[in-house]
Coordinates of C-alpha atoms and ligand atoms in Angstrom, one line a residue:
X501 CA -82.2 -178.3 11.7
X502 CA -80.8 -177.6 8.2
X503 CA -77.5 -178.6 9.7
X504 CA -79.1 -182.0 10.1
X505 CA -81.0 -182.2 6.4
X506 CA -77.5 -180.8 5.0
X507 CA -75.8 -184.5 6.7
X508 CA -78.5 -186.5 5.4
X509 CA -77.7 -185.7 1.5
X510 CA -76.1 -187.6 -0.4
X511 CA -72.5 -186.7 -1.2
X512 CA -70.8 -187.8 -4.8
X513 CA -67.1 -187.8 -4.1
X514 CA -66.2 -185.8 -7.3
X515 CA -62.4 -185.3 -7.1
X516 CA -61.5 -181.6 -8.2
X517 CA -59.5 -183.4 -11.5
X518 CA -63.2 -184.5 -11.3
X519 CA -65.1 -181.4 -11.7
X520 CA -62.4 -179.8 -14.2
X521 CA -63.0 -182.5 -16.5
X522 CA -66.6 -182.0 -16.4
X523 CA -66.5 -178.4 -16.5
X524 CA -64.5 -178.6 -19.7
X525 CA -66.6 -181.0 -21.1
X526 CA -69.6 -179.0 -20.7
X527 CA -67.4 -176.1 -22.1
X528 CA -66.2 -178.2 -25.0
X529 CA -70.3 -179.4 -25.9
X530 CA -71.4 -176.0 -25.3
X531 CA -69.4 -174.8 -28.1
X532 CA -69.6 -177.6 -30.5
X533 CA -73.3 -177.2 -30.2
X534 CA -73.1 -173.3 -30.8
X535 CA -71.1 -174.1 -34.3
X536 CA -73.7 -176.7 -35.2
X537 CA -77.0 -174.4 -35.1
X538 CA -77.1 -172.0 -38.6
X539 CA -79.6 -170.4 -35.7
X540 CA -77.0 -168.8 -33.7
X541 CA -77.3 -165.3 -34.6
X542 CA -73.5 -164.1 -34.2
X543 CA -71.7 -167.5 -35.7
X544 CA -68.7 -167.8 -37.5
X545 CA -69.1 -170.4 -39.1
X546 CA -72.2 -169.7 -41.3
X547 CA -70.9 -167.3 -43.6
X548 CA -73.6 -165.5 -45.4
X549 CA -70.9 -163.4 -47.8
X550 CA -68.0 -163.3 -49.8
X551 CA -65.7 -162.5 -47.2
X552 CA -67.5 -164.4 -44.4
X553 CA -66.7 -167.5 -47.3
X554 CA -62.9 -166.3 -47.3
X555 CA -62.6 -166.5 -43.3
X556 CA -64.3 -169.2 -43.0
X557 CA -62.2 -171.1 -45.3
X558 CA -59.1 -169.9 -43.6
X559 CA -60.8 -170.9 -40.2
X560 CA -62.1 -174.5 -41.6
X561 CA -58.2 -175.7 -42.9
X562 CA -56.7 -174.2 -39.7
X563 CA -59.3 -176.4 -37.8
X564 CA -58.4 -179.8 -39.7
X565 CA -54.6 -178.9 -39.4
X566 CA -55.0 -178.7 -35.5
X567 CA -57.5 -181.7 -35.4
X568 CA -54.7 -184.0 -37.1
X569 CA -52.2 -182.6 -35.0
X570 CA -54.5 -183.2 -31.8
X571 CA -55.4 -186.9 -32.9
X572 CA -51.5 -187.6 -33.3
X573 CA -50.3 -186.4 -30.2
X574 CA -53.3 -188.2 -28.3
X575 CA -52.1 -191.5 -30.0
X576 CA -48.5 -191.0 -29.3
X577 CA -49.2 -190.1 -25.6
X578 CA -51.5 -193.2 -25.5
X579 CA -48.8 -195.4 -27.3
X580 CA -46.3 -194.4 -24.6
X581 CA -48.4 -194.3 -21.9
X582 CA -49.1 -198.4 -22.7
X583 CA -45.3 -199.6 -24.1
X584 CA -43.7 -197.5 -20.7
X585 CA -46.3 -199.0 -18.6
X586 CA -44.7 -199.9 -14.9
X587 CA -45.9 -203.3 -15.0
X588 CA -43.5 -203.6 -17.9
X589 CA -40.2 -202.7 -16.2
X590 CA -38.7 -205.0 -13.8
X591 CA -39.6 -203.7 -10.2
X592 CA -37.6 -200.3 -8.7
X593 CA -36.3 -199.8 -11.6
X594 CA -36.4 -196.5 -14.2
X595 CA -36.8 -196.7 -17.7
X596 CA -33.6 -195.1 -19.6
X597 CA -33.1 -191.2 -19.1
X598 CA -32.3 -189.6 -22.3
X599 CA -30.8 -186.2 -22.1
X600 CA -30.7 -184.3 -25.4
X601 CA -31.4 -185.7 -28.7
X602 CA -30.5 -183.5 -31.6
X603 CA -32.4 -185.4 -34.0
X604 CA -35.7 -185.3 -32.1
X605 CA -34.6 -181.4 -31.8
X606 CA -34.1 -181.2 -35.1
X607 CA -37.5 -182.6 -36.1
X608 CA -39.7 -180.8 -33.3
X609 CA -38.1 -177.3 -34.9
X610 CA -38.6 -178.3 -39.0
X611 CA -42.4 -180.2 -38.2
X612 CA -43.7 -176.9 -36.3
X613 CA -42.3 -174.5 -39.1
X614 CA -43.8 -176.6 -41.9
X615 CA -47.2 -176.5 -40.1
X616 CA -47.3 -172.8 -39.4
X617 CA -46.0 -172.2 -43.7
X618 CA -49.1 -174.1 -44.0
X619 CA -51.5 -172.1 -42.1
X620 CA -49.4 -168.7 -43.1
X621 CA -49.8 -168.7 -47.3
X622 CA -54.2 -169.5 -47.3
X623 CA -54.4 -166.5 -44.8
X624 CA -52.1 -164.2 -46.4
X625 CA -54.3 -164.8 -49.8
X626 CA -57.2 -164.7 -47.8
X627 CA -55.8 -161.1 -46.0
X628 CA -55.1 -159.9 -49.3
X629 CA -58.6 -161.3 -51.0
X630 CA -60.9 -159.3 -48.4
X631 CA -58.4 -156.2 -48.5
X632 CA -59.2 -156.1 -52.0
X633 CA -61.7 -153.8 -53.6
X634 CA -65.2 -155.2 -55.2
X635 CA -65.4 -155.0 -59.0
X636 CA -68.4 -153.3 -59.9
X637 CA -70.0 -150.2 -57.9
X638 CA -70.5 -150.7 -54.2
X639 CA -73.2 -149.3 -51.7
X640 CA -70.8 -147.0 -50.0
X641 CA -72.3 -146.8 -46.6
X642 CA -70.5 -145.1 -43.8
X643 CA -70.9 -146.7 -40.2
X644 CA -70.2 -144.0 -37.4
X645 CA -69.9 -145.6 -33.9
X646 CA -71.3 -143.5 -31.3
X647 CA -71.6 -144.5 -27.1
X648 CA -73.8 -146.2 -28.1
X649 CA -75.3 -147.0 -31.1
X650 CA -74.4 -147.0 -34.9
X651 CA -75.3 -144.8 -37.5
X652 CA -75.4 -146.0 -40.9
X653 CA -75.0 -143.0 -43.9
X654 CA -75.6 -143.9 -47.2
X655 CA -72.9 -141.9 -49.2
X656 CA -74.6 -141.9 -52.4
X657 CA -77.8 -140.5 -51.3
X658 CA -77.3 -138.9 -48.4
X659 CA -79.5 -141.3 -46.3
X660 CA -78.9 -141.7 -43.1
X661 CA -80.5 -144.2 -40.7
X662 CA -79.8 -145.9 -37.1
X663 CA -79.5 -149.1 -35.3
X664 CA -80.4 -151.1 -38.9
X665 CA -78.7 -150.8 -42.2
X666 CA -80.3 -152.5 -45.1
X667 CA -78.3 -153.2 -47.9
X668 CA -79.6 -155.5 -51.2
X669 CA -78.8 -159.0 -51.8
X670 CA -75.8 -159.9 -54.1
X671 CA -74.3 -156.4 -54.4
X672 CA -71.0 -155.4 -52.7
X673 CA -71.1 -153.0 -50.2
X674 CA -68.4 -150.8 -49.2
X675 CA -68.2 -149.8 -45.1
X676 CA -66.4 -146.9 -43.9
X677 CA -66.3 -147.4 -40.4
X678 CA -65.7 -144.1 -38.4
X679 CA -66.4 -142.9 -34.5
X680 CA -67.9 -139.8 -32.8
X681 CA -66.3 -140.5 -29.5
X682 CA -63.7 -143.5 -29.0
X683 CA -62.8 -146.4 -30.6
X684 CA -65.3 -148.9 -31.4
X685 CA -65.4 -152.1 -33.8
X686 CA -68.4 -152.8 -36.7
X687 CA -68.7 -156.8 -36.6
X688 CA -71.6 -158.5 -38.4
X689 CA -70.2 -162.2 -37.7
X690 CA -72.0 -164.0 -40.5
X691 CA -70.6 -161.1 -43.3
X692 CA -67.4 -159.9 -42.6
X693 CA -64.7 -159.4 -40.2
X694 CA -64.1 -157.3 -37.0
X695 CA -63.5 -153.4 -38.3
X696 CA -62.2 -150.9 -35.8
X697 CA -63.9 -147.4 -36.2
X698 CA -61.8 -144.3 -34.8
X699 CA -62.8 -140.6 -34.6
X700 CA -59.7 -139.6 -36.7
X701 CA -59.0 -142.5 -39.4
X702 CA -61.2 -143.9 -41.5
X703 CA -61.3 -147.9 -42.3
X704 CA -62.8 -149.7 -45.4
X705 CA -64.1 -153.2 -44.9
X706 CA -66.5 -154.6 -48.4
X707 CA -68.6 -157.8 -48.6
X708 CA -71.2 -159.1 -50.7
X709 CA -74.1 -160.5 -48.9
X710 CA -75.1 -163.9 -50.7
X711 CA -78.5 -164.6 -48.9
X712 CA -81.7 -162.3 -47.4
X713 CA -82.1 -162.7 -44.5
X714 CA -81.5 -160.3 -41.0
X715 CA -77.9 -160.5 -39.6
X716 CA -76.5 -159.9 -35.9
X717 CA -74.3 -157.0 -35.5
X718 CA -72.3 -156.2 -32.5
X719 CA -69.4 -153.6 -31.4
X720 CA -66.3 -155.6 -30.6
X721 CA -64.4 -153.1 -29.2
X722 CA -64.7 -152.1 -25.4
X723 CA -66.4 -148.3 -25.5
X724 CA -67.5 -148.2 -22.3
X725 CA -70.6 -148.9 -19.8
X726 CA -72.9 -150.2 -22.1
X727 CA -70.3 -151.4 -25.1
X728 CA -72.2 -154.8 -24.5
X729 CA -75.5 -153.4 -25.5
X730 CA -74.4 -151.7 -28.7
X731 CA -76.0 -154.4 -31.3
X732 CA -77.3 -153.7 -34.5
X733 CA -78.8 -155.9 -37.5
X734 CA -78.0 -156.2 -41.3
X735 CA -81.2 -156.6 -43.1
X736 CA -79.9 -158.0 -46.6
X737 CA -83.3 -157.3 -49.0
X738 CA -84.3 -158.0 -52.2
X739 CA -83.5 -155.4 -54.4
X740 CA -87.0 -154.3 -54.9
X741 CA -87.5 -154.3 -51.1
X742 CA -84.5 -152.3 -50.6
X743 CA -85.8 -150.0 -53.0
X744 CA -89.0 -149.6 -51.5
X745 CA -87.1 -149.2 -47.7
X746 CA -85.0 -146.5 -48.8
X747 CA -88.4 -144.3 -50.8
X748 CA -89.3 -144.9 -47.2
X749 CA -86.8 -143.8 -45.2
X750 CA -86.0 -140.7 -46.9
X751 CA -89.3 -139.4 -45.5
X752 CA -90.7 -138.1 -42.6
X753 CA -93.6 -140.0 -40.7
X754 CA -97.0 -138.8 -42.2
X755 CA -98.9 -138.3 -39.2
X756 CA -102.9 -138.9 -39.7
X757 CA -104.2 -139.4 -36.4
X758 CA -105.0 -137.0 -33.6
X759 CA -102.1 -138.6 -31.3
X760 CA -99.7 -138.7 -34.1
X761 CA -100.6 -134.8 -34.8
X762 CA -100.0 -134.1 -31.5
X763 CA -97.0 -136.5 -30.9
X764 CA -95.4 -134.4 -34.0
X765 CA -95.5 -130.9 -32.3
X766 CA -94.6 -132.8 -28.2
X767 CA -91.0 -133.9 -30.6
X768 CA -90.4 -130.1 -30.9
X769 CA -91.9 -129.0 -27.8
X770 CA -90.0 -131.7 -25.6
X771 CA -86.5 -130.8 -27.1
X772 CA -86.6 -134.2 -29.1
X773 CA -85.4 -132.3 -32.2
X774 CA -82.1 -131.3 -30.2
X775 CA -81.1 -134.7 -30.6
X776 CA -82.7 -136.6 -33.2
X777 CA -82.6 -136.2 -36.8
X778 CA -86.1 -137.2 -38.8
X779 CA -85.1 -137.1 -42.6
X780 CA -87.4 -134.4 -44.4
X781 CA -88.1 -132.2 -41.3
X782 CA -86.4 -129.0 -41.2
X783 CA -87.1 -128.5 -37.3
X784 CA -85.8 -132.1 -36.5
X785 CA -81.8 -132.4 -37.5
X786 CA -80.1 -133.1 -34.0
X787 CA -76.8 -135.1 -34.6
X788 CA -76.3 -136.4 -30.9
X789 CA -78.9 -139.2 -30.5
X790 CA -80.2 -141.8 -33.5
X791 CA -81.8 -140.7 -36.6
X792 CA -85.6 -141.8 -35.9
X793 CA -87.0 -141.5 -39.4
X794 CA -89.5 -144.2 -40.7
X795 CA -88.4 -145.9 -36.2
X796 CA -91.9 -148.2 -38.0
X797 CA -89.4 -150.0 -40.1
X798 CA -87.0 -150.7 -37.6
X799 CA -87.8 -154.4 -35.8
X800 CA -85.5 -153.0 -33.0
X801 CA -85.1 -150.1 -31.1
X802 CA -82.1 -149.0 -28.3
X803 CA -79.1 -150.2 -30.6
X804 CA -81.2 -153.7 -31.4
X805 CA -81.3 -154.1 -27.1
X806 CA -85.0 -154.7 -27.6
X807 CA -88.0 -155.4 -30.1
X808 CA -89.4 -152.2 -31.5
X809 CA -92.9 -152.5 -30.0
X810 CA -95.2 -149.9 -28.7
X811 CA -95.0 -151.2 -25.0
X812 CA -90.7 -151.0 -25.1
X813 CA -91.2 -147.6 -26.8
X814 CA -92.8 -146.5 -23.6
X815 CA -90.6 -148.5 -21.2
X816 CA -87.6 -146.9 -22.8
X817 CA -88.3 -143.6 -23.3
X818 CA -89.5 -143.2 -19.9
X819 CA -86.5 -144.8 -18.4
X820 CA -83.8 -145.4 -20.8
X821 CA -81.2 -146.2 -18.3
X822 CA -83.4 -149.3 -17.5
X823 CA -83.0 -151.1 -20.9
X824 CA -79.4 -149.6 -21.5
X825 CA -77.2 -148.6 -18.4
X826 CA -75.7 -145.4 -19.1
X827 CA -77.9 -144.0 -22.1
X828 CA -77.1 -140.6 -22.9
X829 CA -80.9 -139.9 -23.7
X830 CA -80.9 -137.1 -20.8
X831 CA -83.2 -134.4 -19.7
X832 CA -82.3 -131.3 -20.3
X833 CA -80.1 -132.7 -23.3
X834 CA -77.0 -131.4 -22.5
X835 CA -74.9 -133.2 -19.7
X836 CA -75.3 -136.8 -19.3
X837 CA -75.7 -137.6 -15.7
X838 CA -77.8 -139.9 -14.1
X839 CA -80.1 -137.5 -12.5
X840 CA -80.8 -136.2 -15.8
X841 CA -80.8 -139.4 -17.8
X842 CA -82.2 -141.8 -15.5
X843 CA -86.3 -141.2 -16.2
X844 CA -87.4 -138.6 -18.3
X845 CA -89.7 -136.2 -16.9
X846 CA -92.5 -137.1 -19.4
X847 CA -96.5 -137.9 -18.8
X848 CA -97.6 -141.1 -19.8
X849 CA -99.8 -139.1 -22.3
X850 CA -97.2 -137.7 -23.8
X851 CA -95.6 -140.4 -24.4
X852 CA -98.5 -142.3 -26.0
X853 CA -98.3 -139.5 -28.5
X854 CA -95.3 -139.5 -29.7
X855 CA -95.1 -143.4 -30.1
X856 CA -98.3 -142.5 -32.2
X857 CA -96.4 -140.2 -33.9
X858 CA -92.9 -142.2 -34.4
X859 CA -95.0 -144.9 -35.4
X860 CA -96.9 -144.1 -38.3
X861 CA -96.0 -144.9 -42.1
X862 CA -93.3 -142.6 -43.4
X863 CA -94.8 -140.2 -46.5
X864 CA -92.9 -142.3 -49.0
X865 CA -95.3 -145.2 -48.5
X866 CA -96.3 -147.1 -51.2
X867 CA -100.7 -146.9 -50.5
X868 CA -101.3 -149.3 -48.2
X869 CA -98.3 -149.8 -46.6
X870 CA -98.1 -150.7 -42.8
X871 CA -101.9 -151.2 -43.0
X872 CA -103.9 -153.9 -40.9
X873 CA -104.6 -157.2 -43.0
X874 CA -108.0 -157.0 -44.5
X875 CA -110.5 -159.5 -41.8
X876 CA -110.3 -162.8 -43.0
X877 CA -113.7 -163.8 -44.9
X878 CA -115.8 -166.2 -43.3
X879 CA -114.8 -169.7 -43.0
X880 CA -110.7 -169.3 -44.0
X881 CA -110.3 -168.5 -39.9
X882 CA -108.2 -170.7 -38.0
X883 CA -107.0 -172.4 -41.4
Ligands
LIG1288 CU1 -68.8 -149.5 -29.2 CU2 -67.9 -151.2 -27.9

């Protein structure tokens, strides 16, 4: 029966130089339209810095080079193609066989070596412009990799945070990228360059973000299982809102409601503190997992894997391996296997209570922060 209603179907005779062409087509579209959107969270091409404006000036004159060099060769292929034509020669015969021509030699060797001076000099400058210290002080911010997440300590004052590093708009910032375990690679596309991070070297990589706005960060070198899924985001503030962020950050939650006062003493009681760090808390200063201080601020949660809602809270801390294949978040907290990692021996209950508590405003609030919207008065709903 299927047999018969596969014969029925039409066939396209698509020739396999058919399909290749296509393929590459689609290929080719797919990426043109990738460079077009300024959407595309990790592009190249929309630098949003000082050195994602070197780059991409490198990468824009490279790009014209090769298109000139592309358009020439298809005309000269296509010129010879149509004068060599086999219409054109007298039937069973060749055209003439050249062997060795040492001025077309000489001219395919000199053209080539001009080209690649060309390209070499703007990237040198452009090498040496981005390896170049900012004038002016820099945010000196200190990005440790860890499988798999990054940690982001603020040198000057002694912040540390996870998964998000805000910086403020239109002042350099200074990364020291270094690495708990193996080698990773910091890479926010639309602000700087790739940055390896090893556990016994540090690197320096500066840029000075141009524009607000949240950028796309992702490890570019392979860590391990879930290398893929260690993200992060840039959030590049105004310099008031920065200001306000970090008063926030550097305190713990304030927690107000029953659930959130019970949620506080389940993060000691559940071994939480053996891993996580919450900035201000004396019981709460474990180095292995993220630092969860003011997690309301965050927009993400699991190295930016997922939004930082209530119902992916739950989801993940119940089953972290779910969201992030091979998660170190284990139970008991000391060897990472998957028995131990795989779901986390807590009640639903329990877990409502310490969202409640991870969630609420950190202490260094301004009044009123993280508050619902006053109801709308009557009349002004749906406008
Ligand atoms: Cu860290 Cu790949």
């Amino acid at each position: 029966m299927a047999k018969e209603t596969m014969s029925h179907h039409p066939t396209f005779p698509l020739t396999r130089a058919g399909s290749a062409l296509s393929a590459g087509l689609m290929a080719l579209s797919a990426a043109l339209l990738s460079g077009c959107f300024p959407d595309v969270r990790q592009s190249t091409v929309h630098p949003a810095s000082d050195t994602g404006e070197v780059i991409q000036g490198v990468y824009r004159m490279v790009t014209w080079i090769d298109t000139g060099i592309f358009v020439l060769v298809v005309l000269l292929l296509g010129w010879a193609i149509w004068r060599y034509r086999e219409s054109k020669s007298p039937a069973g015969t060749i055209p003439k066989q050249v062997h060795g021509n040492s001025v077309l030699e000489v001219i395919w060797t000199i053209v080539p070596a001009v080209i690649l001076i060309f390209i070499a000099v703007p990237t040198w400058s452009g090498i040496f412009r981005i390896e170049r210290p900012p004038k002016g002080d820099a945010l000196k911010v200190e990005a440790v990799g860890h499988q798999w997440f990054w940690e982001f300590d603020y040198k000057d004052s002694g912040l540390v945070t996870a998964g998000e590093l805000h910086v403020p708009v239109g002042k350099p910032v200074e990364i020291m990228t270094h690495s708990k375990d193996v080698i990773h690679s910091f890479w926010v596309p639309k602000l700087a360059g790739k940055m390896d991070a090893f556990p016994e070297k540090e690197n320096l990589l500066w840029f000075t973000p141009d524009q607000i706005g949240t950028y796309y960060g992702q490890c570019a070198e392979f860590c391990g299982t879930s290398h893929a899924n260690m993200r992060f985001r840039v959030m590049v503030d105004s310099e008031a809102d920065f200001n306000a962020w970090m008063e926030r950050a550097k305190k713990p939650q304030l927690a107000k409601t029953d659930d959130a006062k019970a949620g506080e003493k389940l993060f000691s009681e559940r071994f939480c503190v053996v891993c996580h760090t919450i900035n201000g808390r004396p019981d709460a200063q474990g180095q292995i997992g993220p630092n969860l201080t003011n997690l309301k601020d965050r927009t993400s949660i699991a190295s930016g894997l997922i939004d930082n809602t209530p119902e992916n809270l739950a989801r993940w801390i119940k089953s972290p391996r779910d969201i992030k294949p091979g998660a170190m978040m284990c139970w008991p907290p000391v060897q990472p296997t998957d028995t131990a990692c795989g779901k986390l021996p807590v009640s639903d209950d329990d877990v409502n209570k310490l969202i409640a508590y991870l969630t609420s405003p950190s202490a260094g609030a301004a009044p009123g922060y993280g508050q619902a919207p006053q109801a709308q008065t009557r009349g002004t709903a749906g406008k």
